[in-house]
Coordinates of C-alpha atoms in Angstrom, one line a residue:
X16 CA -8.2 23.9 -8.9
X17 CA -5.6 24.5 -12.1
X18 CA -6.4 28.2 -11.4
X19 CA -5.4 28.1 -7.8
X20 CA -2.4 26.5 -8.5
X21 CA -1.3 29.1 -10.7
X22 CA -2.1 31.5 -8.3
X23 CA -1.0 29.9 -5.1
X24 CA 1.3 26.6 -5.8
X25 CA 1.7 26.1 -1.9
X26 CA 0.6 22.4 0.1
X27 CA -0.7 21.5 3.3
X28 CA -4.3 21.2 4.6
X29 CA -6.3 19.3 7.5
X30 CA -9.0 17.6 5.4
X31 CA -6.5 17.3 2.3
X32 CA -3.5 15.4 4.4
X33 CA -6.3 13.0 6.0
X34 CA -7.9 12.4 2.7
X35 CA -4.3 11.5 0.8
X36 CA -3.2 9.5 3.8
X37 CA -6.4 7.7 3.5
X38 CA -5.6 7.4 -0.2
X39 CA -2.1 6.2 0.2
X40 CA -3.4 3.6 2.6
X41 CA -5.7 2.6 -0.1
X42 CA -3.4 2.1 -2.7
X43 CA -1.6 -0.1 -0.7
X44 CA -4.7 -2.0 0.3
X45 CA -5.5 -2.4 -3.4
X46 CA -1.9 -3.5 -4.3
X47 CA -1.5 -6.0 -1.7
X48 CA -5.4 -7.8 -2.3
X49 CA -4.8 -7.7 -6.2
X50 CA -1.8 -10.0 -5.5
X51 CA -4.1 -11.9 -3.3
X52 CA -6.6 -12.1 -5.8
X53 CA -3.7 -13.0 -8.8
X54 CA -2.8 -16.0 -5.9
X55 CA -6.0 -17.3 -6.0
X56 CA -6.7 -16.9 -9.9
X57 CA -3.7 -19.3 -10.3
X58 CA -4.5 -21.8 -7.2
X59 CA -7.7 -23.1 -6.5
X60 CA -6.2 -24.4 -3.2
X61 CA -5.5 -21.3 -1.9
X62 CA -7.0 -20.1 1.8
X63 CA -6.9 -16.2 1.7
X64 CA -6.7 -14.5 5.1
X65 CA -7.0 -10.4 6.1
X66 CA -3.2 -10.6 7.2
X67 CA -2.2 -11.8 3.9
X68 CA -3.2 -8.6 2.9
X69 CA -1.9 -6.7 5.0
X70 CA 1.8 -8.2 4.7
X71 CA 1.1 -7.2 1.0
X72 CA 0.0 -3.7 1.9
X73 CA 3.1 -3.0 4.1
X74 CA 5.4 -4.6 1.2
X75 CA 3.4 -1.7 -1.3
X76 CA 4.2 1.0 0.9
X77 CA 8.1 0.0 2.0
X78 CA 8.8 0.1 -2.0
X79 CA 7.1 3.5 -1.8
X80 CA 9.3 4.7 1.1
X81 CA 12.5 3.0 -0.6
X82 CA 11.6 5.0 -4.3
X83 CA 10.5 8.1 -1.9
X84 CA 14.1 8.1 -0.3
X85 CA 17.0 6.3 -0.8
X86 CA 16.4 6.6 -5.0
X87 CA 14.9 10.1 -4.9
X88 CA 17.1 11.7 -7.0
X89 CA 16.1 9.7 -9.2
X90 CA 12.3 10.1 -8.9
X91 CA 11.6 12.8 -11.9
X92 CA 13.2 9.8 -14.1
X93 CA 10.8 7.3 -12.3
X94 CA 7.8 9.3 -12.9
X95 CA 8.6 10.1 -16.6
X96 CA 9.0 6.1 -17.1
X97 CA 5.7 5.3 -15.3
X98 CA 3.9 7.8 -17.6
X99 CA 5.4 5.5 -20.7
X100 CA 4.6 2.2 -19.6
X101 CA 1.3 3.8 -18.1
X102 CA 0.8 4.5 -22.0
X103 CA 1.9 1.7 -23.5
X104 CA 0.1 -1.1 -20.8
X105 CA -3.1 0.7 -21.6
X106 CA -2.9 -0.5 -25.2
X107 CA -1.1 -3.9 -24.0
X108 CA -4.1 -4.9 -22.1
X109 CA -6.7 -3.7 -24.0
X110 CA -6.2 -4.9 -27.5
X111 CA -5.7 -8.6 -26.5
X112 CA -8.7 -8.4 -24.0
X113 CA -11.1 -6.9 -27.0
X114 CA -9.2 -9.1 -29.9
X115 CA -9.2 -12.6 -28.0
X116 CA -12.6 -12.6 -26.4
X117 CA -14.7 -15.2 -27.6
X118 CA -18.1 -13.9 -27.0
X119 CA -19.3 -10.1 -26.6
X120 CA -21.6 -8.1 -25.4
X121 CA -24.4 -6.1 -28.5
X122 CA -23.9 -2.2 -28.5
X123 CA -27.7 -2.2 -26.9
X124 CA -26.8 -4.4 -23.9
X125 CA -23.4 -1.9 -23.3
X126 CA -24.9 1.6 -24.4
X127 CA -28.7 1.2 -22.8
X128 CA -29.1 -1.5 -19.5
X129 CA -28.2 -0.8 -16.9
X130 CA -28.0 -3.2 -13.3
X131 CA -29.6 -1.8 -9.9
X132 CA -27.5 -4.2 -7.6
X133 CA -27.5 -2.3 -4.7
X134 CA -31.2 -2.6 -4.8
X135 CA -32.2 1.6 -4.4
X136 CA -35.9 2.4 -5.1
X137 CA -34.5 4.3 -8.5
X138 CA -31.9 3.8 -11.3
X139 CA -31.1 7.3 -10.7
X140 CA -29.8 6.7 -6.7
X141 CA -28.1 3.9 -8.1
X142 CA -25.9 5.9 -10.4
X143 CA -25.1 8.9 -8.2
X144 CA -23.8 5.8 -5.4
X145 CA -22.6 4.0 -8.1
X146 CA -20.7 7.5 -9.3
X147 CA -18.3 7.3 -6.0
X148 CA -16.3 4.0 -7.5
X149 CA -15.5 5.9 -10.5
X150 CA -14.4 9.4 -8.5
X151 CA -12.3 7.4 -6.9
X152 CA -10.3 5.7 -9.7
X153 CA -9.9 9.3 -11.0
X154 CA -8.3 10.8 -8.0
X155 CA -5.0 12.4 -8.3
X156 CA -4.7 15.1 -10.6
X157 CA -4.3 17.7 -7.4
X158 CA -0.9 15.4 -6.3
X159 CA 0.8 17.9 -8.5
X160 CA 0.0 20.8 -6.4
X161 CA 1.2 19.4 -3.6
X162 CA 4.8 19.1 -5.1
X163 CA 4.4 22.6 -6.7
X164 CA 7.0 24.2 -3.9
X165 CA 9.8 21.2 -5.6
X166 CA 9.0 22.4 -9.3
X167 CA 10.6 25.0 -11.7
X168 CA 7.9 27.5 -13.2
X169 CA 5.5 26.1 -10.8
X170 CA 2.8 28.4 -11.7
X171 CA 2.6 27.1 -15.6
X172 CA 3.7 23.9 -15.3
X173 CA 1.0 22.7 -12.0
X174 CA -1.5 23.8 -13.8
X175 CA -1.1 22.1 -17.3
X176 CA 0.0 18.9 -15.3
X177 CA -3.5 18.9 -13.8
X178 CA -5.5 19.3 -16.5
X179 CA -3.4 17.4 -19.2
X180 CA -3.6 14.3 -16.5
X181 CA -7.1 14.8 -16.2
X182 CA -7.8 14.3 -20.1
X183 CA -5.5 11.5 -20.5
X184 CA -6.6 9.7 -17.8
X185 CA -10.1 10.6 -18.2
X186 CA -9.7 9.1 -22.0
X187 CA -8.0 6.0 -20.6
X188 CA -10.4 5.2 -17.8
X189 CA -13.8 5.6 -20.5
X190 CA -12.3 3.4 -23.0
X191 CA -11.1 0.8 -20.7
X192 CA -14.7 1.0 -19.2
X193 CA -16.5 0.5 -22.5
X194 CA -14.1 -2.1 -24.0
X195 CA -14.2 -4.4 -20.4
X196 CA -18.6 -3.7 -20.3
X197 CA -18.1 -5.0 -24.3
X198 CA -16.3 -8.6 -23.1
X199 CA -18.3 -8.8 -20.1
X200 CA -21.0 -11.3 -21.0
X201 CA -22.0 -12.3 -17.5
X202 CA -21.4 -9.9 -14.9
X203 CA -22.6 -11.9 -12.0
X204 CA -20.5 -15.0 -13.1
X205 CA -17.5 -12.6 -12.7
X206 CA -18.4 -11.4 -9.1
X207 CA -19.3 -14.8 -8.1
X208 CA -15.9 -15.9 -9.3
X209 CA -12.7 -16.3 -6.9
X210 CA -11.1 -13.4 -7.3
X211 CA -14.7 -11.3 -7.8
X212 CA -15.1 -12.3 -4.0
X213 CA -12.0 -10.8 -3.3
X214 CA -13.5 -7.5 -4.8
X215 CA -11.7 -8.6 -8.0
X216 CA -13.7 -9.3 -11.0
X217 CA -12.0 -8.2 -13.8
X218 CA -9.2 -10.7 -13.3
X219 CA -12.0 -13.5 -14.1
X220 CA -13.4 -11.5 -16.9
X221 CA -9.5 -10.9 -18.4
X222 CA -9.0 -15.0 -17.6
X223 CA -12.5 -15.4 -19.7
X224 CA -11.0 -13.4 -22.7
X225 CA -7.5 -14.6 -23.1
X226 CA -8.6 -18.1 -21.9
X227 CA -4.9 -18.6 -20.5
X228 CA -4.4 -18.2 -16.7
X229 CA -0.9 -17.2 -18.1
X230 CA -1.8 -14.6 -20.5
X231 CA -4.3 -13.3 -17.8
X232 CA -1.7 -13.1 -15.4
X233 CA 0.7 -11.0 -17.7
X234 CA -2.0 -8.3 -18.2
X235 CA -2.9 -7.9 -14.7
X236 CA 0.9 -8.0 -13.5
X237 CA 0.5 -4.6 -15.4
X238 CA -2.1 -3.3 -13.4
X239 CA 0.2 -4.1 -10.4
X240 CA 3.0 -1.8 -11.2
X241 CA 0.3 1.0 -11.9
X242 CA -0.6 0.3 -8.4
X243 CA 2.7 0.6 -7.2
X244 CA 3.7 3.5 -9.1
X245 CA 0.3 5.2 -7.7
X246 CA 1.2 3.8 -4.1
X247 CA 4.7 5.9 -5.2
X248 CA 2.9 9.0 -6.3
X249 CA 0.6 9.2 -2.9
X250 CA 3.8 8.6 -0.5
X251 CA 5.3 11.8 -2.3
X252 CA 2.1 13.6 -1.9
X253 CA 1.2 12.9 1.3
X254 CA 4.6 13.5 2.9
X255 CA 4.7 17.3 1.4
X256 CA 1.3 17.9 2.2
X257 CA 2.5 16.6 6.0
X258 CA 5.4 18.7 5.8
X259 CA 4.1 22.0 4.4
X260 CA 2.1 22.2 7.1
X261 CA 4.0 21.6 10.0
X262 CA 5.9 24.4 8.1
X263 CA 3.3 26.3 8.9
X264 CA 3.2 24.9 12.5
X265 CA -0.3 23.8 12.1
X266 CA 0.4 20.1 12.4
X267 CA 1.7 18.2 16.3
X268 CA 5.1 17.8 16.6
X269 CA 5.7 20.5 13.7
X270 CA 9.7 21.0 14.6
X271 CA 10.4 18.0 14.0
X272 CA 8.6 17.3 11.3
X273 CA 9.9 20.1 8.8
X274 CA 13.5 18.8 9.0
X275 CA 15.0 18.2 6.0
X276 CA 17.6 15.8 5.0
X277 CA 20.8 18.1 4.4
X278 CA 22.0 16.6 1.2
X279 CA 18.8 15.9 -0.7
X280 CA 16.0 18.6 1.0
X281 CA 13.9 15.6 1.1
X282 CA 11.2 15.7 4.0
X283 CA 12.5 12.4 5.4
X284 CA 10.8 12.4 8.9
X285 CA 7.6 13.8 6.8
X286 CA 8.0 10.3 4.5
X287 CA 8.7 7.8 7.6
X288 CA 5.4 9.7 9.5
X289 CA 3.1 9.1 6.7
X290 CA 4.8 5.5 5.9
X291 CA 4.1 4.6 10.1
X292 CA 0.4 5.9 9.8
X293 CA -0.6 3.8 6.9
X294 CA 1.4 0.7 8.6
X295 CA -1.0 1.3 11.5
X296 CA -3.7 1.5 9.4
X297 CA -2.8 -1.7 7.7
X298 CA -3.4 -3.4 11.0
X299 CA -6.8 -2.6 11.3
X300 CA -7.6 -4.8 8.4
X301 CA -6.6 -7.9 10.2
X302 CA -8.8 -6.9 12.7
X303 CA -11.8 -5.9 11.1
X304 CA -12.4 -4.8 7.2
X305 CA -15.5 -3.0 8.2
X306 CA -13.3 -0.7 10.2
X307 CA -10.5 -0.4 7.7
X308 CA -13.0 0.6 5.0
X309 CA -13.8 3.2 7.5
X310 CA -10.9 4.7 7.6
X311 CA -9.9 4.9 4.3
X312 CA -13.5 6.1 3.0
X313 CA -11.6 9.4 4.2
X314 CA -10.7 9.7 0.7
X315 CA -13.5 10.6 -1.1
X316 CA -15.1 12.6 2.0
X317 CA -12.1 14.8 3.0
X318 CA -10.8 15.6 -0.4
X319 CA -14.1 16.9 -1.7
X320 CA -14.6 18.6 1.7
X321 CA -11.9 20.6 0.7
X322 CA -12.4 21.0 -3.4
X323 CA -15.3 22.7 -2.1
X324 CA -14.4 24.8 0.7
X325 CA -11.5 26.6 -1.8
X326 CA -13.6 26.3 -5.3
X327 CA -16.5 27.9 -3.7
X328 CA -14.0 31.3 -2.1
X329 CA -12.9 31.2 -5.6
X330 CA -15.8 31.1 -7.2
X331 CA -17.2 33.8 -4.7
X332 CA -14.1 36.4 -4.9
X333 CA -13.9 35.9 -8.8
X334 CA -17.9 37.0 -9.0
X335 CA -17.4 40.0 -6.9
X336 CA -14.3 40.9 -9.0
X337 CA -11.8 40.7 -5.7
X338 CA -8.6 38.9 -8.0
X339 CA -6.7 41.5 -9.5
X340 CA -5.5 40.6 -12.8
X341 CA -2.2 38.6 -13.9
X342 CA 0.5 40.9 -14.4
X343 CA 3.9 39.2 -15.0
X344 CA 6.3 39.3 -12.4
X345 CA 10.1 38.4 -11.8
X346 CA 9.1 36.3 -9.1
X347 CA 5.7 34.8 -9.8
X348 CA 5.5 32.8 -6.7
X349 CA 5.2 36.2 -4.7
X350 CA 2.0 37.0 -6.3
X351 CA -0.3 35.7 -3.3
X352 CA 1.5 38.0 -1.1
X353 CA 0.5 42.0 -2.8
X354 CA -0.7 44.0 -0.1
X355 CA -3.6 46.6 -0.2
X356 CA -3.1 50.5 1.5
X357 CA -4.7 48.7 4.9
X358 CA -2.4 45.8 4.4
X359 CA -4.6 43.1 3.6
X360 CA -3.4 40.5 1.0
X361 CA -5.0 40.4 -2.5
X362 CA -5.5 37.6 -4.9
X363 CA -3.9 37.8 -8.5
X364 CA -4.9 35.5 -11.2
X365 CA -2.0 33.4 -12.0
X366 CA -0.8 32.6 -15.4
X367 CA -3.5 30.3 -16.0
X368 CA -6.8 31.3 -15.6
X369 CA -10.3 31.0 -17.8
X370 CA -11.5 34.5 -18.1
X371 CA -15.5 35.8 -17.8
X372 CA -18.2 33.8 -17.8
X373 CA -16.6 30.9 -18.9
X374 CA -14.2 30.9 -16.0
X375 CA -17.5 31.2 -13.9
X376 CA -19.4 28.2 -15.3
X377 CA -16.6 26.1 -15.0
X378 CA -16.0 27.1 -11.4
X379 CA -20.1 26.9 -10.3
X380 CA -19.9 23.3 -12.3
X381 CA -16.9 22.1 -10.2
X382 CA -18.6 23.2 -7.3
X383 CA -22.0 22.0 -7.8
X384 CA -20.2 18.5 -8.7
X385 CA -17.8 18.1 -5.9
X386 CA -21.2 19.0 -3.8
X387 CA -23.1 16.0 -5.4
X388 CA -19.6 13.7 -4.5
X389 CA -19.4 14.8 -1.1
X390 CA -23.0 13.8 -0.3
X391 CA -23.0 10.3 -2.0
X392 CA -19.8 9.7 -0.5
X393 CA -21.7 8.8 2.7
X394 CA -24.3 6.4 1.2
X395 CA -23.8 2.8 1.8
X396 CA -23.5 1.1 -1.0
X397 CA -26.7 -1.2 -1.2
X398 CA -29.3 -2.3 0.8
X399 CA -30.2 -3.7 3.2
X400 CA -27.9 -1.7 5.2
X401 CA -26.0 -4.3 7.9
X402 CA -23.2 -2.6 10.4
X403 CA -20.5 -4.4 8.4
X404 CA -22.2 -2.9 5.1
X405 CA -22.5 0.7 6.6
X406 CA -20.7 3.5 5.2
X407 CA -18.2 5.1 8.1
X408 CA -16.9 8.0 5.9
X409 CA -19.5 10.9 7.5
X410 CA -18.0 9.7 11.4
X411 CA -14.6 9.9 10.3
X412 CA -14.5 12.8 8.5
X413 CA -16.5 14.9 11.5
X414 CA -13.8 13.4 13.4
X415 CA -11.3 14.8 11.5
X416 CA -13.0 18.2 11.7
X417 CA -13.5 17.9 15.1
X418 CA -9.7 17.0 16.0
X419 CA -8.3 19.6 13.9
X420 CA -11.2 22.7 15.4
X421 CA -9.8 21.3 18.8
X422 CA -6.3 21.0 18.3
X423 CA -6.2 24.7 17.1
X424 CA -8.3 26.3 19.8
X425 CA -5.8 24.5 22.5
X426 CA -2.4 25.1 20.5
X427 CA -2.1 25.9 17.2
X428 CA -3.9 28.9 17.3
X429 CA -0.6 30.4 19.5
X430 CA 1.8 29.7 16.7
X431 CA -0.3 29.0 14.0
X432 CA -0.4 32.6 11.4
X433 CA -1.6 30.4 8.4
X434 CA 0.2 29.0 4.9
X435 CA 4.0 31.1 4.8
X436 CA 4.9 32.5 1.2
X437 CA 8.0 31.5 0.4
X438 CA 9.9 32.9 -2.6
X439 CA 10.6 29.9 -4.9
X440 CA 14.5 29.1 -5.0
X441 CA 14.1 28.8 -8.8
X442 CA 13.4 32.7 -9.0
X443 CA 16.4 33.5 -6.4
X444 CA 18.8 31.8 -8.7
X445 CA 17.8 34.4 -11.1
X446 CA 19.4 37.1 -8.9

């Protein structure tokens, strides 16, 4: 995906905008039950309801509308501050946690047992289900692309971001995982716990190690501004991704949509769409969780769907040798738009790109793995399989498909002429 960036740093997408919308409705999910959960590690009087929740959830994604609008100006600065604390809470939280824990876990239990709890006939179709949990606390490092048409050298500088974000992240999220599996004495204590009913356990096994319902509380109101600074992050994706292609006049609605606000060229109307969709959304929680889960099992599902659809072209026109080689231009953001004799666009490696066989194996590996992703993604996660247990994601994402075949053989297809190359104003102010 770095590679693509570099060679194409454009937005917009079907299966892509459905899967961040679904993502930025889960963030906001999350946020609002982790306060929920917090309420009831700190008051063993407390009643939970779904529409606690989902007051929560709409407070989550009004912050990420106000950050998204009003301050955005200021939202570079935001992000560069988030990327400190992100830093420095990862060592806040863990050094107390593995410091302050009376009791441990041995090497042996950590390194080589492993728990079947959604009861599959194998270990094996245990881990690949089990694998979608962890895909999904790594998503984001394609949210860069999406702003790629709002950043200088965007060809360089996507690309890095990705990958750099990746392996930081990546880093993070394996040592947090060890260190919590090391404190973890009794796993089923934890999910049996108040806030592990509320799909919450690490708060009780972070209450176990500190001992101090205050201390516990300090470290997780961490992990709640990460939340909301993710909750932040989607909202910014998932309004340019809803603009670019209503740029492209491949989205309902797309004149009004691509209006910008005059002083700031922020997609305002592109924000407040994508803010009323996952308000909606909210509101099927107090209804039914089953059905909420449906909808934002998107994420996994249409995200993959599309890592795949554009690693496997790449992979297939970098084999048969149809990307002509990087060749530095004055304006680099031009480069998807070279034109054979017969006037047929070519493909020119961008700045960053893995050449020969190297570049191939990485690209068959991302395939072969988003492929593996994409078909777990529509396993329940443990049997026996009930209707409010079921896993929706393979309905909603052939709905998706389904809507967006239909809408374009109606409409679109009249005004519809695919993604529009734009010259990026950073290379203009060069003339």
């Amino acid at each position: 995906m770095a590679e693509m960036a570099s060679m194409a740093p454009t937005s917009g997408g079907w299966l892509v905008i459905c899967g961040w919308q679904a993502v930025l409705s889960g963030n906001g999910y999350l946020g609002g039950n982790q306060v929920v959960a917090l309420i009831a590690l700190n008051s063993a009087d407390y009643v939970p309801q779904l529409w606690h929740g989902t007051l929560l959830f709409w407070a989550f994604i009004l912050v990420a509308v106000f950050i998204n609008t009003v301050t955005s100006r200021a939202l570079p600065n935001i992000e560069i501050a988030i990327l400190v604390l992100h830093i420095v809470g990862f060592f806040a939280f863990m050094i107390p946690i593995v410091h302050l824990a009376p009791a441990k876990a041995s090497s042996h239990e950590v390194f080589t047992q492993f728990s079947n709890g959604g009861e599959w006939p194998s270990q094996g179709l245990s881990f690949f289900i089990g694998l979608i949990g962890s895909v999904y606390a790594m998503f984001g490092c394609d949210s860069v692309v999406h702003m790629a048409e709002e950043t200088r050298n965007a060809e360089v500088v996507v690309p890095w971001s990705m990958v750099s974000a990746t392996l930081l992240n990546g880093a993070f999220g394996w040592g947090m995982v060890i260190a919590i599996v090391f404190v973890t004495v009794d796993i089923f204590a934890a999910l049996d716990s108040p806030t592990g009913s509320l799909g919450f356990p690490l708060m009780e096994i972070t209450y176990n190690a500190l001992g101090s319902k205050a201390g516990a509380s300090t470290l997780i109101a961490i992990l709640l501004f990460m939340t909301a600074a993710g909750t932040i992050a989607a909202m910014a994706t998932s309004s340019r991704m809803i603009w670019a292609l209503a740029r492209d006049r491949g989205l309902p609605g797309w004149h009004l949509v691509t209006k910008l606000q005059p002083k700031t060229a922020i997609p305002t109307l592109a924000i407040i769409t994508t803010s009323i969709v996952a308000g909606l959304i909210g509101l099927v929680n107090i209804g039914s969780a089953t059905a909420f889960n449906a909808v934002i099992s998107l994420s996994v599902s249409s995200l993959y769907a599309s890592y795949i659809i554009t690693e496997s072209l790449l992979l297939w026109r970098r084999c048969t040798g149809a990307i002509r080689p990087y060749q530095k231009q004055l304006f680099p953001s031009d480069s998807t738009g070279d034109q054979d004799g017969d006037g047929t666009n070519r493909l020119t490696w961008g700045p960053f790109h893995l050449p020969g066989i190297f570049g191939i194996a990485v690209n068959f590996f991302a395939v072969a793995f988003g492929l593996i992703i994409f078909f777990f993604s529509f396993w329940p996660v443990a049997t026996p399989v009930t209707p409010a247990t079921m896993n929706y994601s393979i309905l909603m994402t052939a709905a998706v498909v389904l809507f967006a075949v239909l809408y374009y053989v109606v409409y679109a297809k009249k005004v519809y002429r695919g993604p529009i190359v734009e010259v990026s104003p950073y290379a203009l102010a060069l003339e």
